Short mmCIF file of C-alpha atoms in Angstrom, two decimals:
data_model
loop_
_atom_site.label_atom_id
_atom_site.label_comp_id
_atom_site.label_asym_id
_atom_site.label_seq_id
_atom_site.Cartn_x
_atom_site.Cartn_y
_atom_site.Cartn_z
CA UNK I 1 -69.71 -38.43 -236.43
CA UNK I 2 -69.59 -38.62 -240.03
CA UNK I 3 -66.84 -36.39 -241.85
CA UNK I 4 -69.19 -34.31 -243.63
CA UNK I 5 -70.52 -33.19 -240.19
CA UNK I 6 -67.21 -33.07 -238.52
CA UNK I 7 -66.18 -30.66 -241.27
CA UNK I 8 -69.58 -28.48 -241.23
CA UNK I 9 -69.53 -28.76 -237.31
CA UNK I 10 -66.31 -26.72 -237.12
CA UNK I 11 -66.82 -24.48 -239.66
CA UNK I 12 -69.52 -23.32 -238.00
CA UNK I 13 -68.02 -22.60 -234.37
CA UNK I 14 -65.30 -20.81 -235.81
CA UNK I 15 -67.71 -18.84 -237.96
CA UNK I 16 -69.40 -18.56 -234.70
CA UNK I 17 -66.28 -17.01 -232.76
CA UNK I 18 -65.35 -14.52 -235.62
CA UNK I 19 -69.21 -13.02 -235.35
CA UNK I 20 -68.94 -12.62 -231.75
CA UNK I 21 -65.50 -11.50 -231.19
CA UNK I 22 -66.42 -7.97 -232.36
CA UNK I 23 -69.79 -7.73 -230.68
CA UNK I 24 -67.96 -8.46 -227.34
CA UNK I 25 -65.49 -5.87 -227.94
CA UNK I 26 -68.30 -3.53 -228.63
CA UNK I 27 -70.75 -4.39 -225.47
CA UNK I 28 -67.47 -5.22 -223.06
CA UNK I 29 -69.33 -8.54 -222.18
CA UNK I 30 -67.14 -11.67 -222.12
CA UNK I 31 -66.06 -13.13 -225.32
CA UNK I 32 -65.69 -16.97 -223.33
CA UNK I 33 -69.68 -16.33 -222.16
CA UNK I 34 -70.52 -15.42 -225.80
CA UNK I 35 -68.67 -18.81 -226.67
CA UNK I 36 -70.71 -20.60 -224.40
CA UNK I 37 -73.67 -19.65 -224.96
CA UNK I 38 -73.18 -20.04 -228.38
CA UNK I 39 -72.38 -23.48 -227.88
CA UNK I 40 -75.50 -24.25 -225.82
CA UNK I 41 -78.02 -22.71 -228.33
CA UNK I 42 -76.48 -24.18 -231.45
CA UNK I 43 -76.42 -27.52 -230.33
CA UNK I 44 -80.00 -27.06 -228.98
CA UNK I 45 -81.51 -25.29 -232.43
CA UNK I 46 -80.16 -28.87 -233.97
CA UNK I 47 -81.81 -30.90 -231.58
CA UNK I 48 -84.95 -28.96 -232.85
CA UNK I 49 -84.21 -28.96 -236.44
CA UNK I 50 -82.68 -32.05 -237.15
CA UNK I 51 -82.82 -33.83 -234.01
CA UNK I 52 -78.68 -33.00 -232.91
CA UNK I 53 -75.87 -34.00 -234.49
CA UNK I 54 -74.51 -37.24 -233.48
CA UNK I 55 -71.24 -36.96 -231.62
CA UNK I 56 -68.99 -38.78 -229.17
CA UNK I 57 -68.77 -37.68 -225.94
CA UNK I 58 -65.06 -39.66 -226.56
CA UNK I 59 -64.29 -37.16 -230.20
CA UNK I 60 -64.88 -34.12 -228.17
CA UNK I 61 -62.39 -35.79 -225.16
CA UNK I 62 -59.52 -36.21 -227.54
CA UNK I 63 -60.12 -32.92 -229.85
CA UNK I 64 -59.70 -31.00 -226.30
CA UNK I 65 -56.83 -32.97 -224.65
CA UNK I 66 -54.61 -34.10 -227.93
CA UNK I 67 -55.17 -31.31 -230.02
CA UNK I 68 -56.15 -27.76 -228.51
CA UNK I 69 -54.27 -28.03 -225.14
CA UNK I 70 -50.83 -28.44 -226.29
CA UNK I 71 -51.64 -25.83 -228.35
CA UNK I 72 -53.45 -23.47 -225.87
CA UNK I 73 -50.51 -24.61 -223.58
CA UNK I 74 -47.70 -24.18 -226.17
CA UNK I 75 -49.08 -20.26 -226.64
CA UNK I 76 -49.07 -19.31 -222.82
CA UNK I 77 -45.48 -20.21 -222.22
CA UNK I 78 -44.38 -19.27 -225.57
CA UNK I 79 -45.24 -15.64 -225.34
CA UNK I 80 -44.21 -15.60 -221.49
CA UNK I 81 -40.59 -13.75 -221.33
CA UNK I 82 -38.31 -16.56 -220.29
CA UNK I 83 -35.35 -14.45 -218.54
CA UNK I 84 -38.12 -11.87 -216.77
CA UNK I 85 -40.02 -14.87 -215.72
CA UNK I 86 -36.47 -17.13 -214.06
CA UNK I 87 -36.30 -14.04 -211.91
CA UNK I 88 -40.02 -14.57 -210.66
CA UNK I 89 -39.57 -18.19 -210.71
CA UNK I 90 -39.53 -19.23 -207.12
CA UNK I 91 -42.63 -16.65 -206.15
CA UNK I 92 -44.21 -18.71 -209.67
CA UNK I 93 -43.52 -22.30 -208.02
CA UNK I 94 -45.03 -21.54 -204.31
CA UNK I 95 -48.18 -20.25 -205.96
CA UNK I 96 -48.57 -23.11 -208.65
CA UNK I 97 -46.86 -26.15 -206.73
CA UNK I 98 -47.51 -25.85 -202.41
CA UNK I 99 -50.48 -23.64 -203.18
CA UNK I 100 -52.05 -25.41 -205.77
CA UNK I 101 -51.78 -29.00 -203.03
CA UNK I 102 -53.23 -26.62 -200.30
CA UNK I 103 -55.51 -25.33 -202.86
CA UNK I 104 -56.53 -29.52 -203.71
CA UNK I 105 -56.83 -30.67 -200.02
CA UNK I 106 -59.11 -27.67 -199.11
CA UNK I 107 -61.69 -27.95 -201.96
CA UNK I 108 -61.50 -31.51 -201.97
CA UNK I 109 -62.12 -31.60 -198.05
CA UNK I 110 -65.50 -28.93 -198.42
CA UNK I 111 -66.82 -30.52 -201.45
CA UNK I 112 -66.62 -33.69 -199.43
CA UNK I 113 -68.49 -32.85 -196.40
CA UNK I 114 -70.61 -30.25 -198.14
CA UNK I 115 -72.18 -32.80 -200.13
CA UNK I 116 -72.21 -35.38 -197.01
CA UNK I 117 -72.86 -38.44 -199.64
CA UNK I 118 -69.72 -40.73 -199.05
CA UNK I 119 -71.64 -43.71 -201.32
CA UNK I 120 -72.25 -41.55 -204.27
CA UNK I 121 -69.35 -39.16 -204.02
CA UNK I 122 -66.78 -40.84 -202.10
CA UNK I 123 -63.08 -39.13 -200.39
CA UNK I 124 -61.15 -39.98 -204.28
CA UNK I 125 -64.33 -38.21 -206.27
CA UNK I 126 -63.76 -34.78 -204.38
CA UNK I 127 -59.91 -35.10 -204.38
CA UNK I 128 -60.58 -35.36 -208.48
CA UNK I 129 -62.58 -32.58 -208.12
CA UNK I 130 -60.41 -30.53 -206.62
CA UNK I 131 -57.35 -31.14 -208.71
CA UNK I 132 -59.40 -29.69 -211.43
CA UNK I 133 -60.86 -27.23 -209.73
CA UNK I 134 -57.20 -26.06 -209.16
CA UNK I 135 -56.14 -25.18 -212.33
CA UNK I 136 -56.35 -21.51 -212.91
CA UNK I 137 -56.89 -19.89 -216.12
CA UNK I 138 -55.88 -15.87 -216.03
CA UNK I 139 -55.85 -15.14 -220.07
CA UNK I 140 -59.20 -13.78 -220.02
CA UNK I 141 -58.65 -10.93 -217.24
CA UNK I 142 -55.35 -10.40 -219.11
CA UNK I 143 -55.81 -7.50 -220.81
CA UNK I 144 -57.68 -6.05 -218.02
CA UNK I 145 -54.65 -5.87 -216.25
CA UNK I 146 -52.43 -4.77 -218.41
CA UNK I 147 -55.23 -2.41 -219.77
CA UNK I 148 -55.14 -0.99 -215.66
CA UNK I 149 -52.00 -0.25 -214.86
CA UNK I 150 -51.17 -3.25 -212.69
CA UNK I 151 -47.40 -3.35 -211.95
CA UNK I 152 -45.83 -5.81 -214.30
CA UNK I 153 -44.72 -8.01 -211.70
CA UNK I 154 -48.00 -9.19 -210.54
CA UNK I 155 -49.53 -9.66 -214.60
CA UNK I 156 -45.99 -11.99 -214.40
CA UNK I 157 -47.26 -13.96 -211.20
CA UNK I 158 -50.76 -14.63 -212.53
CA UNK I 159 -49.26 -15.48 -215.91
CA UNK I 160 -46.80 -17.53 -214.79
CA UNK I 161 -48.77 -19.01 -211.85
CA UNK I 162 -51.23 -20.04 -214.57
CA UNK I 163 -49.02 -21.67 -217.18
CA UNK I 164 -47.18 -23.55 -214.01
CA UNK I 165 -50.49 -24.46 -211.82
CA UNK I 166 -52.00 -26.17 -214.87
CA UNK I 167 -49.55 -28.36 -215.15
CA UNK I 168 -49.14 -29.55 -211.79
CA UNK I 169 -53.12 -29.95 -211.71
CA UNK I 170 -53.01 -32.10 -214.50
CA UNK I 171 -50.35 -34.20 -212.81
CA UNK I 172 -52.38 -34.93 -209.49
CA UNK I 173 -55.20 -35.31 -211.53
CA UNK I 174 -53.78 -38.23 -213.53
CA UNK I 175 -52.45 -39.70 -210.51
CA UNK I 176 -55.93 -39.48 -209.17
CA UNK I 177 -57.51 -41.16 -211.86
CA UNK I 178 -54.56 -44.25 -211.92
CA UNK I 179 -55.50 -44.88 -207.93
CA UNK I 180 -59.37 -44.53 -208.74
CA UNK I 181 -58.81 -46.97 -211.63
CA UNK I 182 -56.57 -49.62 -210.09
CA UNK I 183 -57.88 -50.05 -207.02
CA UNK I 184 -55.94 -52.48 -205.86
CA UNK I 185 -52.47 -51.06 -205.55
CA UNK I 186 -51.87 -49.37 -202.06
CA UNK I 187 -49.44 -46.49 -202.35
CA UNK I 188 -48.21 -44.80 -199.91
CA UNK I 189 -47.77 -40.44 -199.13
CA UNK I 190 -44.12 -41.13 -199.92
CA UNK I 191 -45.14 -43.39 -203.02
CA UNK I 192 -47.44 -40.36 -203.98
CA UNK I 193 -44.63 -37.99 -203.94
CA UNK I 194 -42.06 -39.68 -206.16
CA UNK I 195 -44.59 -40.22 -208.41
CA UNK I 196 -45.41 -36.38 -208.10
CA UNK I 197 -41.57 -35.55 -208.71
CA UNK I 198 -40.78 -38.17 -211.58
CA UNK I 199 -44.20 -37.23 -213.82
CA UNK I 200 -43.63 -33.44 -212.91
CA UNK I 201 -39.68 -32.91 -213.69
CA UNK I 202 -39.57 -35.47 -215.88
CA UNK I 203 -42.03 -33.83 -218.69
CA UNK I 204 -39.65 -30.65 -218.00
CA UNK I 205 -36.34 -32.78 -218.96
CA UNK I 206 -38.41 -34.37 -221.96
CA UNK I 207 -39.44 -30.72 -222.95
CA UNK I 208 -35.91 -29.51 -222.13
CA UNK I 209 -34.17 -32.29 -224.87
CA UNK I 210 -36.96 -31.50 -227.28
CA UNK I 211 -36.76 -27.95 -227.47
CA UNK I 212 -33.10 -28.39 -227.61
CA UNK I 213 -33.40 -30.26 -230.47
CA UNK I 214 -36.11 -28.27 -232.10
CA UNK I 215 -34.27 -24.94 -231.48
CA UNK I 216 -31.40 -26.68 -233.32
CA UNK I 217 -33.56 -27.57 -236.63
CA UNK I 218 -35.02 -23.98 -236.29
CA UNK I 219 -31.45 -22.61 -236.90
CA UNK I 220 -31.51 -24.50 -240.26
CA UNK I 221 -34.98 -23.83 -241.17
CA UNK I 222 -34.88 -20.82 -244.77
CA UNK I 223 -38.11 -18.97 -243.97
CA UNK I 224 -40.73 -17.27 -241.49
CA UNK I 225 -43.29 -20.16 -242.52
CA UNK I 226 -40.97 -23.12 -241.86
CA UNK I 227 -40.17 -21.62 -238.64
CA UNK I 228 -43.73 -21.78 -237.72
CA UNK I 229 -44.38 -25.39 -238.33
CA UNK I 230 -41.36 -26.32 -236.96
CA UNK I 231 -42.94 -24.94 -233.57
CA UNK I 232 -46.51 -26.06 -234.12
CA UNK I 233 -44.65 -29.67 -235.17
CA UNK I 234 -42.04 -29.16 -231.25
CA UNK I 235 -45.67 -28.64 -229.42
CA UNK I 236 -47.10 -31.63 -230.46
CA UNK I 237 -43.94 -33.75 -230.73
CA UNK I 238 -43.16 -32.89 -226.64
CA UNK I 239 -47.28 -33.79 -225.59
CA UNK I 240 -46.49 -37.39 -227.91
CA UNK I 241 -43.65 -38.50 -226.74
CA UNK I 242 -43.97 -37.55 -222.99
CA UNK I 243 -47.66 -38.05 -222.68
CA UNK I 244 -48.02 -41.16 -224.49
CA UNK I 245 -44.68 -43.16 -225.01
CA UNK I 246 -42.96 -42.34 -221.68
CA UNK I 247 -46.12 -41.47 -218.93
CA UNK I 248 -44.90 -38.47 -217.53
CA UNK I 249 -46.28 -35.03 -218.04
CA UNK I 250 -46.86 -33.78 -221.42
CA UNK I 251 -48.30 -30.48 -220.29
CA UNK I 252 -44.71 -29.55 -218.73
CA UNK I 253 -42.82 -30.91 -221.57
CA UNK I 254 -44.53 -28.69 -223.79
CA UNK I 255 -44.41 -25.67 -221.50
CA UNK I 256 -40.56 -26.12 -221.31
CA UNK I 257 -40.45 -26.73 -225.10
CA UNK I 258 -42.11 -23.30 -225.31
CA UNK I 259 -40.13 -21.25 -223.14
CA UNK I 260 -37.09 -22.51 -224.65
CA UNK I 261 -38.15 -21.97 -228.70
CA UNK I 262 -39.88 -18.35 -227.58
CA UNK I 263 -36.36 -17.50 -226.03
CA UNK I 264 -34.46 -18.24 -228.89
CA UNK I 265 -36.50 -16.95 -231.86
CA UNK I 266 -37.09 -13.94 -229.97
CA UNK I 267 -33.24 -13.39 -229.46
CA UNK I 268 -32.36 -14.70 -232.24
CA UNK I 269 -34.91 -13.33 -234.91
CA UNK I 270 -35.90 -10.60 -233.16
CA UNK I 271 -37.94 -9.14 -236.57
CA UNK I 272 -39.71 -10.57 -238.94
CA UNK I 273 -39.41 -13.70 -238.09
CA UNK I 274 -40.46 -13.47 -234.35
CA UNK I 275 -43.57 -11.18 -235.64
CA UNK I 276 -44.38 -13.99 -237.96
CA UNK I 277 -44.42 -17.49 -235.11
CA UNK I 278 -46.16 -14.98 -232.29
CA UNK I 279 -49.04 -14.31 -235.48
CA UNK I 280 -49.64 -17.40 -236.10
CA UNK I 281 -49.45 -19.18 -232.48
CA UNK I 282 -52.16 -15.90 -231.62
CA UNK I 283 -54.02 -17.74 -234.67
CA UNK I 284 -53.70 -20.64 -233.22
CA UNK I 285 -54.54 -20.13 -229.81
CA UNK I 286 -57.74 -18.25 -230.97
CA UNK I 287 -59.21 -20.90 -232.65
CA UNK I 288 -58.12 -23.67 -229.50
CA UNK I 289 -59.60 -21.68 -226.85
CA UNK I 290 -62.69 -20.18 -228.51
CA UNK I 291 -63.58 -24.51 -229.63
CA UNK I 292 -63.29 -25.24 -226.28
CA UNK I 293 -65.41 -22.70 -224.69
CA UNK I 294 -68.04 -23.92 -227.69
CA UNK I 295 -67.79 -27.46 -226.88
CA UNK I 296 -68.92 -26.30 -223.07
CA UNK I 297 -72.08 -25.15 -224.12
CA UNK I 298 -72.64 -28.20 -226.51
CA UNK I 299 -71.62 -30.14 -223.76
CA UNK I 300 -74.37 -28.47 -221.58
CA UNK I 301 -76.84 -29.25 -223.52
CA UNK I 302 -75.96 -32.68 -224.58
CA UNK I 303 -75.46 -34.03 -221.02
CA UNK I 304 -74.79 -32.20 -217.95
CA UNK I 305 -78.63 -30.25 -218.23
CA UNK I 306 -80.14 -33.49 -218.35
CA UNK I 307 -78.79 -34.20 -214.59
CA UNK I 308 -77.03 -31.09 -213.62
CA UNK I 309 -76.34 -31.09 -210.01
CA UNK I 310 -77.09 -27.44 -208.44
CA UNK I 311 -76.36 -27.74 -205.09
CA UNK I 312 -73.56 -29.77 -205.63
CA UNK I 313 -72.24 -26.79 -208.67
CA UNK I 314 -73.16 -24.46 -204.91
CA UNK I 315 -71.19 -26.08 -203.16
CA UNK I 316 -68.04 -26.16 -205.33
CA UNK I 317 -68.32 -22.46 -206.13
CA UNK I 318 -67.73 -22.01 -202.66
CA UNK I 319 -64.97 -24.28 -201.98
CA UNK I 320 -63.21 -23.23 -204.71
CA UNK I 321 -63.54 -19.50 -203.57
CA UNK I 322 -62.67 -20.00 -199.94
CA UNK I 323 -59.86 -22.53 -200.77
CA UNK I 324 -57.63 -19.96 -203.11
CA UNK I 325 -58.47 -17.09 -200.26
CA UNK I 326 -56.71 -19.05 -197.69
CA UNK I 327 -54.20 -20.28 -200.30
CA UNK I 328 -53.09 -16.85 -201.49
CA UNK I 329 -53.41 -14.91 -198.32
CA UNK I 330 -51.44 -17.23 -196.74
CA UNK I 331 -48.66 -17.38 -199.09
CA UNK I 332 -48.54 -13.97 -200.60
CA UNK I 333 -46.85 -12.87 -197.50
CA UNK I 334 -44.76 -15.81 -197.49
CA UNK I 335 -43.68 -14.72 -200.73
CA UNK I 336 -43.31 -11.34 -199.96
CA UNK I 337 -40.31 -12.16 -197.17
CA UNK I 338 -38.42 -13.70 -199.40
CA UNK I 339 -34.88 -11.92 -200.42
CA UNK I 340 -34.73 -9.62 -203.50
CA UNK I 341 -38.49 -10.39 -204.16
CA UNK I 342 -40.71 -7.26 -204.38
CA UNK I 343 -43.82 -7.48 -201.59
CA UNK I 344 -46.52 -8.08 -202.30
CA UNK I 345 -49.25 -5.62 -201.15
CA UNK I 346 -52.70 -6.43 -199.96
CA UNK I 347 -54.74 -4.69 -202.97
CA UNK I 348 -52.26 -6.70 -205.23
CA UNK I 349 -52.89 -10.54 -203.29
CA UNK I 350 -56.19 -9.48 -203.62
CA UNK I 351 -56.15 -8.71 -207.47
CA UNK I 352 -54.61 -12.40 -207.33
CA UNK I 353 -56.79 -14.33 -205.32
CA UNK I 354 -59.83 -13.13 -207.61
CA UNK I 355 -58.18 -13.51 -210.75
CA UNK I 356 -57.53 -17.37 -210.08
CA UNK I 357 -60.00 -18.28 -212.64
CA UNK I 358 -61.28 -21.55 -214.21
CA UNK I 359 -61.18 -22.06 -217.93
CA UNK I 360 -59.86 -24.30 -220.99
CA UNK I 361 -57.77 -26.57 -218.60
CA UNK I 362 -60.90 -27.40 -216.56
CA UNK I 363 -63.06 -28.30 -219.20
CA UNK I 364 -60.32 -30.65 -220.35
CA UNK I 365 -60.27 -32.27 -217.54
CA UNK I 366 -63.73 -32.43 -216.63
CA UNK I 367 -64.20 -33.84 -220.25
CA UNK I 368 -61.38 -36.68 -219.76
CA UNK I 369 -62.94 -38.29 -216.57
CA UNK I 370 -63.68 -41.76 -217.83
CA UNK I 371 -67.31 -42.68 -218.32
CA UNK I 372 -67.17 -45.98 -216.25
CA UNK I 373 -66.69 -43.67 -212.62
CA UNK I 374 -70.63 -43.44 -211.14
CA UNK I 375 -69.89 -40.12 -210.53
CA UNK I 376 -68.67 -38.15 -213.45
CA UNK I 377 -71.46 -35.93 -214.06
CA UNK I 378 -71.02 -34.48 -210.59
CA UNK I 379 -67.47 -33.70 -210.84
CA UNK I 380 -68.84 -32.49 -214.40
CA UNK I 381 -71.29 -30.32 -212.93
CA UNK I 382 -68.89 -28.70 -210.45
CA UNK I 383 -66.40 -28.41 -213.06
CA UNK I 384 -68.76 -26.46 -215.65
CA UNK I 385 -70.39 -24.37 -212.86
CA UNK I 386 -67.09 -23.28 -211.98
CA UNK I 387 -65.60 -22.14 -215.48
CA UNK I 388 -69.37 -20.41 -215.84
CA UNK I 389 -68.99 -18.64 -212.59
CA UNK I 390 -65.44 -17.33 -213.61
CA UNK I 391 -66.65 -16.33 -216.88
CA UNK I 392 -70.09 -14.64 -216.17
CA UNK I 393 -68.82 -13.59 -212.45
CA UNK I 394 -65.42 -13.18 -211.82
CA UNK I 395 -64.35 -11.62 -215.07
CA UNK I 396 -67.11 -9.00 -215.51
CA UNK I 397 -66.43 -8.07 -212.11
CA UNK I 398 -62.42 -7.82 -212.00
CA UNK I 399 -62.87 -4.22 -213.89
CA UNK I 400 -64.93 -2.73 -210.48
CA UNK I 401 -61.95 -4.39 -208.66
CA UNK I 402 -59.16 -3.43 -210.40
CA UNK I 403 -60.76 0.38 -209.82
CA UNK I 404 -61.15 0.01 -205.82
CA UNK I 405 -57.85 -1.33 -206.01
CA UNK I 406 -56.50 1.50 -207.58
CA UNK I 407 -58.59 3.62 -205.42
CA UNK I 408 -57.21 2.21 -201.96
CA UNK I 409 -53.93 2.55 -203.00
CA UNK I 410 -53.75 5.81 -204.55
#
């Protein structure tokens, strides 16, 4: 894609996202549906007028996972209050690390057999499918909850279940795509799990030294605006260098990096300064996740309508559904017998279990699977289907929930 287009081409989606921000606001409908349907009738007016703009399927890979997940990841965990979150951190890890490998196995194991095609979509393409798939996305409902009085310790759980769940996703996803791709090296369940552990913790210690280091230059930095792009600069420095120079997970190393620089400016510079990075990283994060809820519906129409799999979208809806009702209703109570934890209570697992949506991290994924594997449009398929259903379904609906909740309870 020529640089002329590349420049009008984003223009015009964020030009796109400023017009429909306030019309969602107005109507209550779903800014991220708005997005996507934006997407998909834009990039179908130009295959009209001036027969589509030609783009890589390959730009649109690396503008998602390079550029607006570190910063849609950076956001999340930045904004996330470090020392209320530690005290919520073991509840946070069962839902995003045992329940997120329960979460895999199930949806992996009923995409499998509901499709009943092991040639075309064989054992490895529903495990990718399901690591995905498992990836939760709870920003949209966000304000909902806070909006209805949900006890701050839950809008914690989902938050930090999301920011935590995303990353170990990502990680069996990548070690997904390594076994698809290279065949030939057997490794074992106790192979699998060291190279869980060593991707996993070791993007936290790379995003541990690297905030450490960036908190350190913050200190010197003379200036609200310095102190910004000394973050935006610690995000993508902790994706590079754990991502790409030392193969372990660049997702964790920036959510560590995050916690760790939204600690100290907020402790440190607890005024203008503070009011200043959370602006612009708000800024920021606007722009990442309204492209990337674009690019779906340019993706739609680009690809995935021209061999969109329905039943096998169906099917995936479903697993996904039953797979995080017997992953949170079987933990939740776990959770709730642990010492000095608050219980959980059955409206509140509830709230939980249908606020486990899909969104940005999804795509991303969906968008990375290399072109080479027969059957990437169906795990694209059941990957856009999903994020759809959670934006057209499960978010309109969470405000009729959130009431019968209330209801019940009261």
């Amino acid at each position: 894609m020529a640089m002329q287009q590349a420049v009008i081409l984003f223009a015009g989606l964020l030009m796109s996202a400023v017009l429909l921000r306030p019309l969602s606001d107005r109507y209550n409908v779903p800014f991220t549906g708005l997005l996507v349907i934006a997407g998909y009738v834009g990039s179908e007016l130009m295959q009209i007028i001036d027969g589509g703009l030609e783009i890589e399927l390959g730009g649109f890979r690396n503008l998602i996972l390079f550029i607006l997940l570190p910063v849609l990841v950076f956001e999340a965990s930045f904004k996330i209050d470090a020392q209320k979150m530690l005290k919520q951190l073991i509840p946070i890890m069962i839902l995003s690390v045992p329940m997120v490998l329960l979460s895999v196995a199930v949806t992996a194991f009923l995409i499998y057999y509901g499709i009943g095609d092991p040639v075309q979509f064989p054992w490895m393409a529903a495990l990718l499918t399901g690591a995905l798939l498992s990836a939760t996305d709870p920003v949209v409902i966000m304000p909902l909850l806070k909006k209805g009085g949900v006890p701050e310790q839950l809008i914690l759980l989902l938050d930090g279940e999301g920011i935590f769940n995303d990353a170990t996703a990502i990680v069996f996803f990548t070690m997904i795509i390594f076994l698809i791709l290279n065949p030939q090296i057997e490794v074992t369940t106790g192979d699998a799990i060291v190279m869980f552990l060593v991707v996993f913790f070791g993007g936290a210690f790379i995003g541990l030294l690297n905030g450490l280091l960036f908190m350190l230059i913050s200190r010197i930095c003379d200036g609200v605006v310095l102190m910004g792009i000394n973050t935006m600069i610690s995000a993508y420095t902790a994706y590079f260098i754990a991502e790409n120079l030392l193969g372990v997970s660049g997702v964790m190393s920036v959510l560590v990096t995050a916690l760790i620089m939204g600690r100290m400016i907020r402790f440190e510079y607890p005024d203008r300064s503070s009011c200043f990075v959370d602006n612009l990283w708000s800024l920021l994060a606007f722009i990442a996740d309204s492209l990337v809820f674009i690019v779906a519906g340019i993706m739609l129409s680009m690809t995935l309508m021209d061999h969109w799999g329905w039943m096998a979208v169906i099917i995936g809806i479903f697993s996904v559904l039953i797979a995080r009702a017997l992953g949170v209703y079987s933990f939740a109570p776990l959770i709730s017998a642990l010492p000095k934890v608050e219980k959980i209570a059955i409206g509140n697992q509830t709230i939980i279990y249908w606020g486990g949506l899909r969104g940005a991290v999804t795509l991303a994924l969906a968008l990375s699977i290399p072109a080479e594997l027969s059957y990437w449009w169906m795990v694209q398929s059941i990957a856009f289907g999903a994020v759809l259903f959670s934006v057209f379904i499960q978010a309109p609906v969470m405000p009729l929930l959130l009431k019968r909740v209330r209801k019940i309870d009261g």
